[in-house]
Coordinates of C-alpha atoms in Angstrom, one line a residue:
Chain W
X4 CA -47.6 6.1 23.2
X5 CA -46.1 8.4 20.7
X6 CA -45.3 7.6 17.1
X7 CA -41.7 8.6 15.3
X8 CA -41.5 9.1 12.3
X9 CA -37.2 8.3 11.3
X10 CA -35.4 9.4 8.2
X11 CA -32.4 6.3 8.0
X12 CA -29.6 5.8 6.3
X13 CA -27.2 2.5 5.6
X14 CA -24.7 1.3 3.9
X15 CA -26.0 -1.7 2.5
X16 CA -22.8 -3.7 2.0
X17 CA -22.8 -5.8 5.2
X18 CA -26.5 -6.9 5.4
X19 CA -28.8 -9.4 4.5
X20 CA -30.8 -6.7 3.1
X21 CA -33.5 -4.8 5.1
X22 CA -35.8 -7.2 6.7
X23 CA -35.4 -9.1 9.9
X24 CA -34.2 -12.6 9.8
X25 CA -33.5 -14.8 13.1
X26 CA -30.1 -14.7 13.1
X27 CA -28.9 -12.8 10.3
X28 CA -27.6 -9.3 10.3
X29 CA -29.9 -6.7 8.8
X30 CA -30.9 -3.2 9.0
X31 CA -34.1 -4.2 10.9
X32 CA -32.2 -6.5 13.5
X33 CA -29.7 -3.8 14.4
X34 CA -32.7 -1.0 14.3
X35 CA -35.1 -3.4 16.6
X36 CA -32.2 -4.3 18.7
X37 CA -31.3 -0.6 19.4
X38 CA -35.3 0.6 20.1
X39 CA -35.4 -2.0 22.8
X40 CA -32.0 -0.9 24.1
X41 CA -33.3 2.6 24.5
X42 CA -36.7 1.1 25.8
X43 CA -34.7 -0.7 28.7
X44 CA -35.6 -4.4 27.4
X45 CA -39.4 -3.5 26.1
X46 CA -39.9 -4.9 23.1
X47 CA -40.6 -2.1 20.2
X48 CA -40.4 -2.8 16.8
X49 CA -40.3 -0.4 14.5
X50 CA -42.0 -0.1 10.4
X51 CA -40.5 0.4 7.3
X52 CA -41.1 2.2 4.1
X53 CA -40.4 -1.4 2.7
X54 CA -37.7 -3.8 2.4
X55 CA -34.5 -2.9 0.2
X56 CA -32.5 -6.2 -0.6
X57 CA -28.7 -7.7 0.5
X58 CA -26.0 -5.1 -0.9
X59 CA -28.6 -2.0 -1.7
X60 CA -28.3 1.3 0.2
X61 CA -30.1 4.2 1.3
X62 CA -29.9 7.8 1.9
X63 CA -33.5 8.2 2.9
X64 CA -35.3 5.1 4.4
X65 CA -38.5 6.1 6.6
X66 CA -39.5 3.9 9.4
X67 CA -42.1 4.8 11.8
X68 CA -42.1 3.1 15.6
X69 CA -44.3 4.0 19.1
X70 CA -42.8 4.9 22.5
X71 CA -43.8 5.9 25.8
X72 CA -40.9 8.0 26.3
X73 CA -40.9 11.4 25.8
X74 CA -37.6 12.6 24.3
X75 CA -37.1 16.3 22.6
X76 CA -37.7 14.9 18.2
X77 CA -34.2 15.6 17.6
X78 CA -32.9 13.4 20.6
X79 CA -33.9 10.4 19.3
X80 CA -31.2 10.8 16.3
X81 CA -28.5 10.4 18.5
X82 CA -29.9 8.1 20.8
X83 CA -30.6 5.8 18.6
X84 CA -27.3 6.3 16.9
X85 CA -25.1 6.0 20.1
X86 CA -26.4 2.2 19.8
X87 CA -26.2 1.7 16.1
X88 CA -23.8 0.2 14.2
X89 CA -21.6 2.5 12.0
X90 CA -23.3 1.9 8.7
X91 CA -27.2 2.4 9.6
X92 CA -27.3 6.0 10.9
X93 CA -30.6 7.6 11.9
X94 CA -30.3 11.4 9.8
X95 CA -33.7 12.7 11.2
X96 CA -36.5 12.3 13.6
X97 CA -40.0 14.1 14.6
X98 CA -43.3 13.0 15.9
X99 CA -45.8 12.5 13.5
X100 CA -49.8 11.9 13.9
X101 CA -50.7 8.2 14.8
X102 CA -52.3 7.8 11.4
X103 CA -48.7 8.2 9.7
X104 CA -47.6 4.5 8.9
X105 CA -44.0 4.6 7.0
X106 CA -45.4 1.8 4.2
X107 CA -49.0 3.0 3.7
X108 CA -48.6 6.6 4.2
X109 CA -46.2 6.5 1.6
X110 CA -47.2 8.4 -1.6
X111 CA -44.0 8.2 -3.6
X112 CA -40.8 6.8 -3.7
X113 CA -37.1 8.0 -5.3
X114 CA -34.6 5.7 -6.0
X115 CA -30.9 6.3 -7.6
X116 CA -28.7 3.7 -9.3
X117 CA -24.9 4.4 -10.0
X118 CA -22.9 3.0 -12.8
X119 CA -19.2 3.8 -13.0
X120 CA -17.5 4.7 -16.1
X121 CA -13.6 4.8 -14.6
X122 CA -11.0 3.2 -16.5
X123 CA -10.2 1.0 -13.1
X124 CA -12.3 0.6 -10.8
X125 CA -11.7 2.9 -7.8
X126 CA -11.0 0.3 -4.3
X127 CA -13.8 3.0 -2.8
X128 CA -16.4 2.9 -5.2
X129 CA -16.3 -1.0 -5.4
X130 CA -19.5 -1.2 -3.2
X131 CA -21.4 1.4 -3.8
X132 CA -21.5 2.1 -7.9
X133 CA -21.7 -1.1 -10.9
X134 CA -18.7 -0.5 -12.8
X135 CA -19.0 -0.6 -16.0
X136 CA -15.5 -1.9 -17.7
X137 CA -15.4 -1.5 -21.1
X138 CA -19.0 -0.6 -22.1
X139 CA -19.9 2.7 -23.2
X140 CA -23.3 3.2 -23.3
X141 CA -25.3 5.2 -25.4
X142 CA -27.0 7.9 -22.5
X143 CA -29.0 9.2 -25.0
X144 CA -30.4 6.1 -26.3
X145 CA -31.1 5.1 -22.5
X146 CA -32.9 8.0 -22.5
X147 CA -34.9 7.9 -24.7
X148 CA -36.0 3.9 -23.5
X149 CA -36.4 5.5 -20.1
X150 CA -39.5 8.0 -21.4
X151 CA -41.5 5.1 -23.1
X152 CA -41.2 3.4 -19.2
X153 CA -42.6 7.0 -17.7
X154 CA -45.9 6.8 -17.0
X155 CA -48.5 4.1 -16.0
X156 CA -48.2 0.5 -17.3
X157 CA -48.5 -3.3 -15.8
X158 CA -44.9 -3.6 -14.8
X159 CA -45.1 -7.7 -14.6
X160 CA -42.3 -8.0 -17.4
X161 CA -40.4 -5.6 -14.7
X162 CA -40.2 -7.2 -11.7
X163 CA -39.3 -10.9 -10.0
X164 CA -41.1 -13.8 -11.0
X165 CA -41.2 -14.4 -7.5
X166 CA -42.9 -10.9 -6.8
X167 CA -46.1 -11.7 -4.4
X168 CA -48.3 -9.0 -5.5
X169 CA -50.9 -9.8 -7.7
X170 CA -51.8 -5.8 -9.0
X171 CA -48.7 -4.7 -10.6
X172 CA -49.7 -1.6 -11.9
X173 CA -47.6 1.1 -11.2
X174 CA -46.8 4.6 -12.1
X175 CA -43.1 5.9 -13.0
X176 CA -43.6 9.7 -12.9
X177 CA -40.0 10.4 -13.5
X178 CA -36.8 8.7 -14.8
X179 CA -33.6 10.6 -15.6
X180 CA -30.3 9.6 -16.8
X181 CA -27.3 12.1 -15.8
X182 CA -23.8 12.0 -16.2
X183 CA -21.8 13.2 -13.1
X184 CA -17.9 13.0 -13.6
X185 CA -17.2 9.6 -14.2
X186 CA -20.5 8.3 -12.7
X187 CA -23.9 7.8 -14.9
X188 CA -26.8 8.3 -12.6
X189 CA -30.6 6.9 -12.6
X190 CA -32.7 8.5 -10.6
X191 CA -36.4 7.3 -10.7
X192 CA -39.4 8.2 -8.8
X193 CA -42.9 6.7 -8.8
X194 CA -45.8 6.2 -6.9
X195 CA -44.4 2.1 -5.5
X196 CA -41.8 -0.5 -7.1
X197 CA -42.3 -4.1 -7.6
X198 CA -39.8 -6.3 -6.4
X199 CA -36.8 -5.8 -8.1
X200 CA -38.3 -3.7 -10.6
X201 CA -35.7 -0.8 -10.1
X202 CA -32.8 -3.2 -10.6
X203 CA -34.8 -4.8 -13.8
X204 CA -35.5 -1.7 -15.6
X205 CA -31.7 0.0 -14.7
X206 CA -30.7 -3.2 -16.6
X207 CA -33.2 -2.7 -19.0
X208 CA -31.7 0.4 -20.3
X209 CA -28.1 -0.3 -19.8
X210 CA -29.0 -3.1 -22.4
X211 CA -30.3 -0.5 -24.9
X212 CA -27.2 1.9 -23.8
X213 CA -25.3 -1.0 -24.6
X214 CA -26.9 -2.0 -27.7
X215 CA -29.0 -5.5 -27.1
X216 CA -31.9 -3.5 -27.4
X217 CA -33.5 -0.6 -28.9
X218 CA -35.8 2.2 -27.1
X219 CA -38.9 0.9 -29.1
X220 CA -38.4 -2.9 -27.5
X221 CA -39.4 -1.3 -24.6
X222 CA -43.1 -0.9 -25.4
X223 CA -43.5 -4.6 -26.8
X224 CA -41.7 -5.4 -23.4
X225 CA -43.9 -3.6 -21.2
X226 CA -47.3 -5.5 -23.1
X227 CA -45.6 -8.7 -23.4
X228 CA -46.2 -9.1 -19.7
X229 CA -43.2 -11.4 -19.2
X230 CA -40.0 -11.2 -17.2
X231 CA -37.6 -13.2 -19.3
X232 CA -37.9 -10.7 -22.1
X233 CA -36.6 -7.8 -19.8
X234 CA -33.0 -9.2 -19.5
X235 CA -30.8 -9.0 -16.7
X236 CA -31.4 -7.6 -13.3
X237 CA -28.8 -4.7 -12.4
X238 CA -26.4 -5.8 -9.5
X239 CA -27.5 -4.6 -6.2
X240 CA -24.8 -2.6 -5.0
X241 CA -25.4 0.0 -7.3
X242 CA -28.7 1.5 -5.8
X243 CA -29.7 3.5 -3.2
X244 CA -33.6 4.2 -2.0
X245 CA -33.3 7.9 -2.0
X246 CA -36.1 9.3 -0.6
X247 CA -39.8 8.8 0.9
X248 CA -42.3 11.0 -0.2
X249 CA -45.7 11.6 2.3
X250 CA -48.0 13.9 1.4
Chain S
X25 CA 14.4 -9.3 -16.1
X26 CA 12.5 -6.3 -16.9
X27 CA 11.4 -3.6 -14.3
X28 CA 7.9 -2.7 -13.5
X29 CA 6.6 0.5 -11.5
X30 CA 3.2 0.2 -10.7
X31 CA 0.8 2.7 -8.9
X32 CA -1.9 1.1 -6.9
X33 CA -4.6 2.4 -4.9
X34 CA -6.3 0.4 -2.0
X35 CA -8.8 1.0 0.9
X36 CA -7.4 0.2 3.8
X37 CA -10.3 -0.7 6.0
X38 CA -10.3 -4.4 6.0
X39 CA -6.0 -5.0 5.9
X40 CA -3.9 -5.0 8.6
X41 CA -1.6 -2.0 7.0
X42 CA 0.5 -2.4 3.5
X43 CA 3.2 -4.9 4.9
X44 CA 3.7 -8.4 4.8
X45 CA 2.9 -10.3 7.8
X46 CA 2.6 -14.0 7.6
X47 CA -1.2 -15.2 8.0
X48 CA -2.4 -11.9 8.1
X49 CA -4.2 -10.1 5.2
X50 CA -2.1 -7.0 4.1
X51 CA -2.0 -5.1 1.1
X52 CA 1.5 -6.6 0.1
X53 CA 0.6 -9.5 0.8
X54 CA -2.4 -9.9 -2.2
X55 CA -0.4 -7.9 -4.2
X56 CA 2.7 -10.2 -3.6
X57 CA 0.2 -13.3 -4.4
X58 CA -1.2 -12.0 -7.5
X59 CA 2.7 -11.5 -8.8
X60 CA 3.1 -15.7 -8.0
X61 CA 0.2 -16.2 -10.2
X62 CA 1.0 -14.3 -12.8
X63 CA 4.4 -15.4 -13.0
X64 CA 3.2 -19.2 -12.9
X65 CA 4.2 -20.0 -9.4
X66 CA 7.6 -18.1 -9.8
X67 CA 8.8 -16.0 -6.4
X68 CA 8.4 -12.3 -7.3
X69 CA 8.2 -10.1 -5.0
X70 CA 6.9 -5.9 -5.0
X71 CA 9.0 -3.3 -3.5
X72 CA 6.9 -0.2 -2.0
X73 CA 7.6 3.2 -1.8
X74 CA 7.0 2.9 2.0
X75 CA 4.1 1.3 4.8
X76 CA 0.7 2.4 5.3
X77 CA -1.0 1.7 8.7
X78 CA -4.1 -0.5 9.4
X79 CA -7.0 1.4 8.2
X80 CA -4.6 4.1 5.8
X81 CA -5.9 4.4 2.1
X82 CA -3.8 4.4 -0.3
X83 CA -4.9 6.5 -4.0
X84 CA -1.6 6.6 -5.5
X85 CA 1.0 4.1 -3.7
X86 CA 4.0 2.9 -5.9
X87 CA 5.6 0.0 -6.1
X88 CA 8.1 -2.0 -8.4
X89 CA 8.9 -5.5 -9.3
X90 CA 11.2 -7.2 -11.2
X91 CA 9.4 -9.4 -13.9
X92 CA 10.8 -11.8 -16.6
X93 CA 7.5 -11.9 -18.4
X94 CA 7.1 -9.0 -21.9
X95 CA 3.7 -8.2 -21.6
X96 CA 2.9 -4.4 -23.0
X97 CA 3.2 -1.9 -20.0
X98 CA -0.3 -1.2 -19.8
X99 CA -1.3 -5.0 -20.0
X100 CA 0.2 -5.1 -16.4
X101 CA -3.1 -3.3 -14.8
X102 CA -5.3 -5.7 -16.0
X103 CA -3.8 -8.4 -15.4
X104 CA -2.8 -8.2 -12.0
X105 CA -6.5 -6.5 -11.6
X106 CA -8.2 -9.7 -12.5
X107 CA -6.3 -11.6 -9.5
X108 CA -6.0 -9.0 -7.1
X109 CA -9.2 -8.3 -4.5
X110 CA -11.3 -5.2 -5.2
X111 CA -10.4 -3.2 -2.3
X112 CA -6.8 -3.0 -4.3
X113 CA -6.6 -1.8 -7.8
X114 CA -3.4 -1.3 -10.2
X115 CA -4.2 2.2 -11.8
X116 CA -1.0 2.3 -13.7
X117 CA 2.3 0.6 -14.9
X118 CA 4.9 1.2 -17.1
X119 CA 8.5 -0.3 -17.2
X120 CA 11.5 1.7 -15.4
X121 CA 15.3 1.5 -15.9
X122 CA 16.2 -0.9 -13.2
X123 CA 18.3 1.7 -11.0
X124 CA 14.3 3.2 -10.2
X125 CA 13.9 1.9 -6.9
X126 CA 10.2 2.9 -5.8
X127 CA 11.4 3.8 -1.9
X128 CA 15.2 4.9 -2.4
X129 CA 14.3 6.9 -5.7
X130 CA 11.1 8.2 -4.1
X131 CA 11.5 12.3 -3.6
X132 CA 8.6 13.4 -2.2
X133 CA 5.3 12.3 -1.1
X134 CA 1.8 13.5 -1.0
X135 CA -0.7 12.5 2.0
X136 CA -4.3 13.8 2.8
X137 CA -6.1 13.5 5.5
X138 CA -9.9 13.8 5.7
X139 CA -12.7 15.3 8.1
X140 CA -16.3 15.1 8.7
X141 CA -18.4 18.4 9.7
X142 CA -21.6 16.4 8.6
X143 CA -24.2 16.6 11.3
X144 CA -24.9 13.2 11.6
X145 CA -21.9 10.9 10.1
X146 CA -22.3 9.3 7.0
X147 CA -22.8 5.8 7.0
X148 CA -20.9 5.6 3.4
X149 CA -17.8 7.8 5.0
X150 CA -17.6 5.9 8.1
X151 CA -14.1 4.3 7.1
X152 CA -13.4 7.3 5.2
X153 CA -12.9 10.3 7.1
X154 CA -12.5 11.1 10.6
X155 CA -16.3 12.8 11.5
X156 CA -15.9 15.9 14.2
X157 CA -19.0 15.8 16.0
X158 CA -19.8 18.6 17.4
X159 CA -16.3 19.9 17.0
X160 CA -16.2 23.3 14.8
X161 CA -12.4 23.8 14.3
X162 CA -11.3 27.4 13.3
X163 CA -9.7 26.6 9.9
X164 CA -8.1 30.1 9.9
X165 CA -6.3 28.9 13.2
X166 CA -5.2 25.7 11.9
X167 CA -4.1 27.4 8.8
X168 CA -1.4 29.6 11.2
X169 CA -0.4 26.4 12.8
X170 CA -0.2 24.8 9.5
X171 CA 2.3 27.8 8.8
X172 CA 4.8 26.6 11.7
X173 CA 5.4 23.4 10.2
X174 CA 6.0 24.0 6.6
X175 CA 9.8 23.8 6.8
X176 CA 12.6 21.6 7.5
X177 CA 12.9 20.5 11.5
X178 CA 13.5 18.3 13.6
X179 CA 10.0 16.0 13.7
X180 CA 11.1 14.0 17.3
X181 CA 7.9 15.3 18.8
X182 CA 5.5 14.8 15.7
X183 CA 6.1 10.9 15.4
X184 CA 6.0 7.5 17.2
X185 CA 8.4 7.5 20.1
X186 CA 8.6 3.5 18.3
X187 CA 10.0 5.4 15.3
X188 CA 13.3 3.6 14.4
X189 CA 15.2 6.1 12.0
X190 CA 18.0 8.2 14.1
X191 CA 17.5 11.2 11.4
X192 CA 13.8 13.0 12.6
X193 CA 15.0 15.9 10.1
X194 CA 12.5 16.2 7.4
X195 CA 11.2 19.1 5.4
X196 CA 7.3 19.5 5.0
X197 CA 6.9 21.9 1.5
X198 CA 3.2 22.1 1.7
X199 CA 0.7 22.0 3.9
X200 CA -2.6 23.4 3.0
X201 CA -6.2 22.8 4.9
X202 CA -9.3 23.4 2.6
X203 CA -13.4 22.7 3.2
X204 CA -14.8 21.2 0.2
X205 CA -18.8 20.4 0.9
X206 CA -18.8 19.0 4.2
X207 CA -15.0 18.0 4.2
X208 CA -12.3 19.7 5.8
X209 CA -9.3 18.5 4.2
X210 CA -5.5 18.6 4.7
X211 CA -3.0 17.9 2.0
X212 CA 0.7 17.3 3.1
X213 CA 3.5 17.6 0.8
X214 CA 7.3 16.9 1.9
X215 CA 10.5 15.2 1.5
X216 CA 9.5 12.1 3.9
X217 CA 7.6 11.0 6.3
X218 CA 8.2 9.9 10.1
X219 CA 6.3 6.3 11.2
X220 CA 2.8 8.6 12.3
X221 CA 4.2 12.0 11.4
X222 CA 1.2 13.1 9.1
X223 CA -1.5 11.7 11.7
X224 CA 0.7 13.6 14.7
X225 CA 0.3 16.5 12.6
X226 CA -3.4 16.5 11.7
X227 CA -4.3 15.7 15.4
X228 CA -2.0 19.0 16.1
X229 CA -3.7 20.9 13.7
X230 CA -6.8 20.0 15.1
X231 CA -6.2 20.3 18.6
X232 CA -5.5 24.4 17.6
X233 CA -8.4 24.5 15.6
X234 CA -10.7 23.7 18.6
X235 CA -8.8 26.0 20.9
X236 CA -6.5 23.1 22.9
X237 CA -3.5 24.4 21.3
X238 CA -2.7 27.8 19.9
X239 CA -0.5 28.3 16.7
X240 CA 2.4 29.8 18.7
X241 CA 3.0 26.7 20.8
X242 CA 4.2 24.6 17.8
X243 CA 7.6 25.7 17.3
X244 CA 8.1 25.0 21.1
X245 CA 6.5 21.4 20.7
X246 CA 8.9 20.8 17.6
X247 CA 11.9 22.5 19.7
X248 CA 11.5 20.4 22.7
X249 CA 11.8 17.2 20.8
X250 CA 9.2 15.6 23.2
X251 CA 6.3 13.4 20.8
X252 CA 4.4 14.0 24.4
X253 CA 4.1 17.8 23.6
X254 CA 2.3 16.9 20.7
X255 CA -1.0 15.2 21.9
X256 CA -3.4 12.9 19.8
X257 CA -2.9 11.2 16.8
X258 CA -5.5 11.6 14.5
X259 CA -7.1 8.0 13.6
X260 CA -6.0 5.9 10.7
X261 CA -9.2 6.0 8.4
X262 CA -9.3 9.6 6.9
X263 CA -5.5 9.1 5.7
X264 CA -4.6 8.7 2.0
X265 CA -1.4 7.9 0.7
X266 CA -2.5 10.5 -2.4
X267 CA 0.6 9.8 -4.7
X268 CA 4.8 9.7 -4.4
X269 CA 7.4 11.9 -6.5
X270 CA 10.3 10.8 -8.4
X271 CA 12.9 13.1 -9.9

């Protein structure tokens, strides 16, 4: 058995999020479905990065998954996509050491959320930016909330309530804020993300851009250790998992 | 009664094209309900500047109504945005003397059509431009066929042979290809278009730029009045109805 490492992409909007549910379509189903296609009925299943949730997208998901065949790296790309659905494509492939595991391996993650400052919402962008009608946040403000969440804190007052892990210390080692035409742009990188703890600190700023907060409640936040005093979580549809970083 | 022309763009990937048919979800169709509403149940209906196809995007259709209401002009966009679905969006309205007719006063209009040279298709553009594969067309070439067709002709052979009109005379004043990033794009300007004239077209152009066709043969294919001369039309999904002209 070999192990391949896959760069993936999907458009989010039609799934029930990543993970495989019996009878529900999500990016795993369709990319499980496909791998035993290819494998002639053999069941192979492959591993993600991690999950993303219903409506979120991504430019650069990694899976990892074994196979006895022994197709040229690059073949598997459009193999695989010759039995995907349109919106998942597979945008890179190469064989990779049977210690690489997509989740575990994993020493860093980027993610990107997209708000949209357009008068009217454009028909296209409806799915894949938060449109942000008649606020006008205050970037600079946002930006300056966004350095006191850089670096290394218990992210509990981040993330779900529901969120399953009990050590929720992480480490944010960048967060920008970027205007780009009529789209504002948060990219954020760090070394793992809670659940929803993307969506809740993109929220979190866009409430100091918007006013409801100020930069400093961030800190009290953060060591409050408590998820109601975070405010909303950002709509899904807005962010994309970028990139995967191995070392 | 007061006259409204409003410009609305839509993506066209989930109706069945811009025209009413009963039961069916078109464009006109939600745009024709959200008038009811507004006007408290009252029949009024919108008047296009022409049809889009199943799958044709619209950024700058026009239409008019007839409307017995006074709100302020620019009152109009929201309101009809709050009923309308969010794959249509007014972008702007202002009120017309009533002999503006948004198809018999319409002078000109503006199509594009998109393609893909991305490696691997992206799953966001998948209903948004038509991806080339492994195709590399020779831009220059299609550039010289492009040439040909700027003009007024006879268009027999570069629409549907289902085409009702007895006149095929139109006259094309622009017609201009361009690669922006990994999007080769073609922008069509004229008088009026033939039922599938600016798809017959772009699957002409494209059928020289891969070496099927050379420039020279056009002016035959639009002499011999034959829509068989002319070969594929180019799918629905990288067209745009970009914006219509009036004097």
């Amino acid at each position: 058995m070999k192990r391949v490492k896959a760069t993936v992409a999907y458009d989010g909007t039609n799934f029930a999020g990543y993970q495989f549910q019996p009878g529900i379509r999500t990016v795993q189903s369709e990319i499980d479905k496909a791998l035993v296609k290819v494998h002639k009925d053999k069941s192979i299943y492959s591993v993600a990065s991690g999950r993303t949730d219903a409506g979120v997208h991504a430019n650069g998901q990694v899976i990892h998954f074994d196979t006895p065949l022994s197709l040229p790296a690059d073949r598997w790309i459009m193999a695989l996509n010759v039995l995907l659905p349109k919106d998942i494509r597979v945008v890179g492939a190469e064989y990779v050491d049977e210690s690489f595991h997509a989740r575990y391996s994993a020493t860093g993650k980027t993610y990107i959320f997209k708000w949209s400052y357009s008068e009217v919402q454009s028909p296209f962008e409806r799915n894949y930016a938060v449109h942000l009608g008649r606020w006008r946040p205050d970037v600079q403000l946002m930006r300056e909330a966004a350095e006191q969440i850089i670096g290394t804190h218990d992210f509990t007052s981040f993330c779900s309530s529901k969120t399953a892990t009990s050590n929720k210390v992480r480490t944010v080692r960048q967060l920008t804020l970027e205007k780009q035409g009529h789209l504002l742009i948060m990219t954020i990188e760090g070394d793992g993300f809670l659940y929803n703890m993307v969506r809740t600190i993109a929220g979190m700023l866009l409430a100091v851009g918007i006013g409801w907060n100020t930069p400093a409640d961030i800190q009290k936040i953060l060591e409050s250790c408590d998820r109601k005093k975070a405010g909303k979580t950002a709509p899904a549809h807005g962010l994309y998992l970028d990139s995967v970083t191995y070392d």
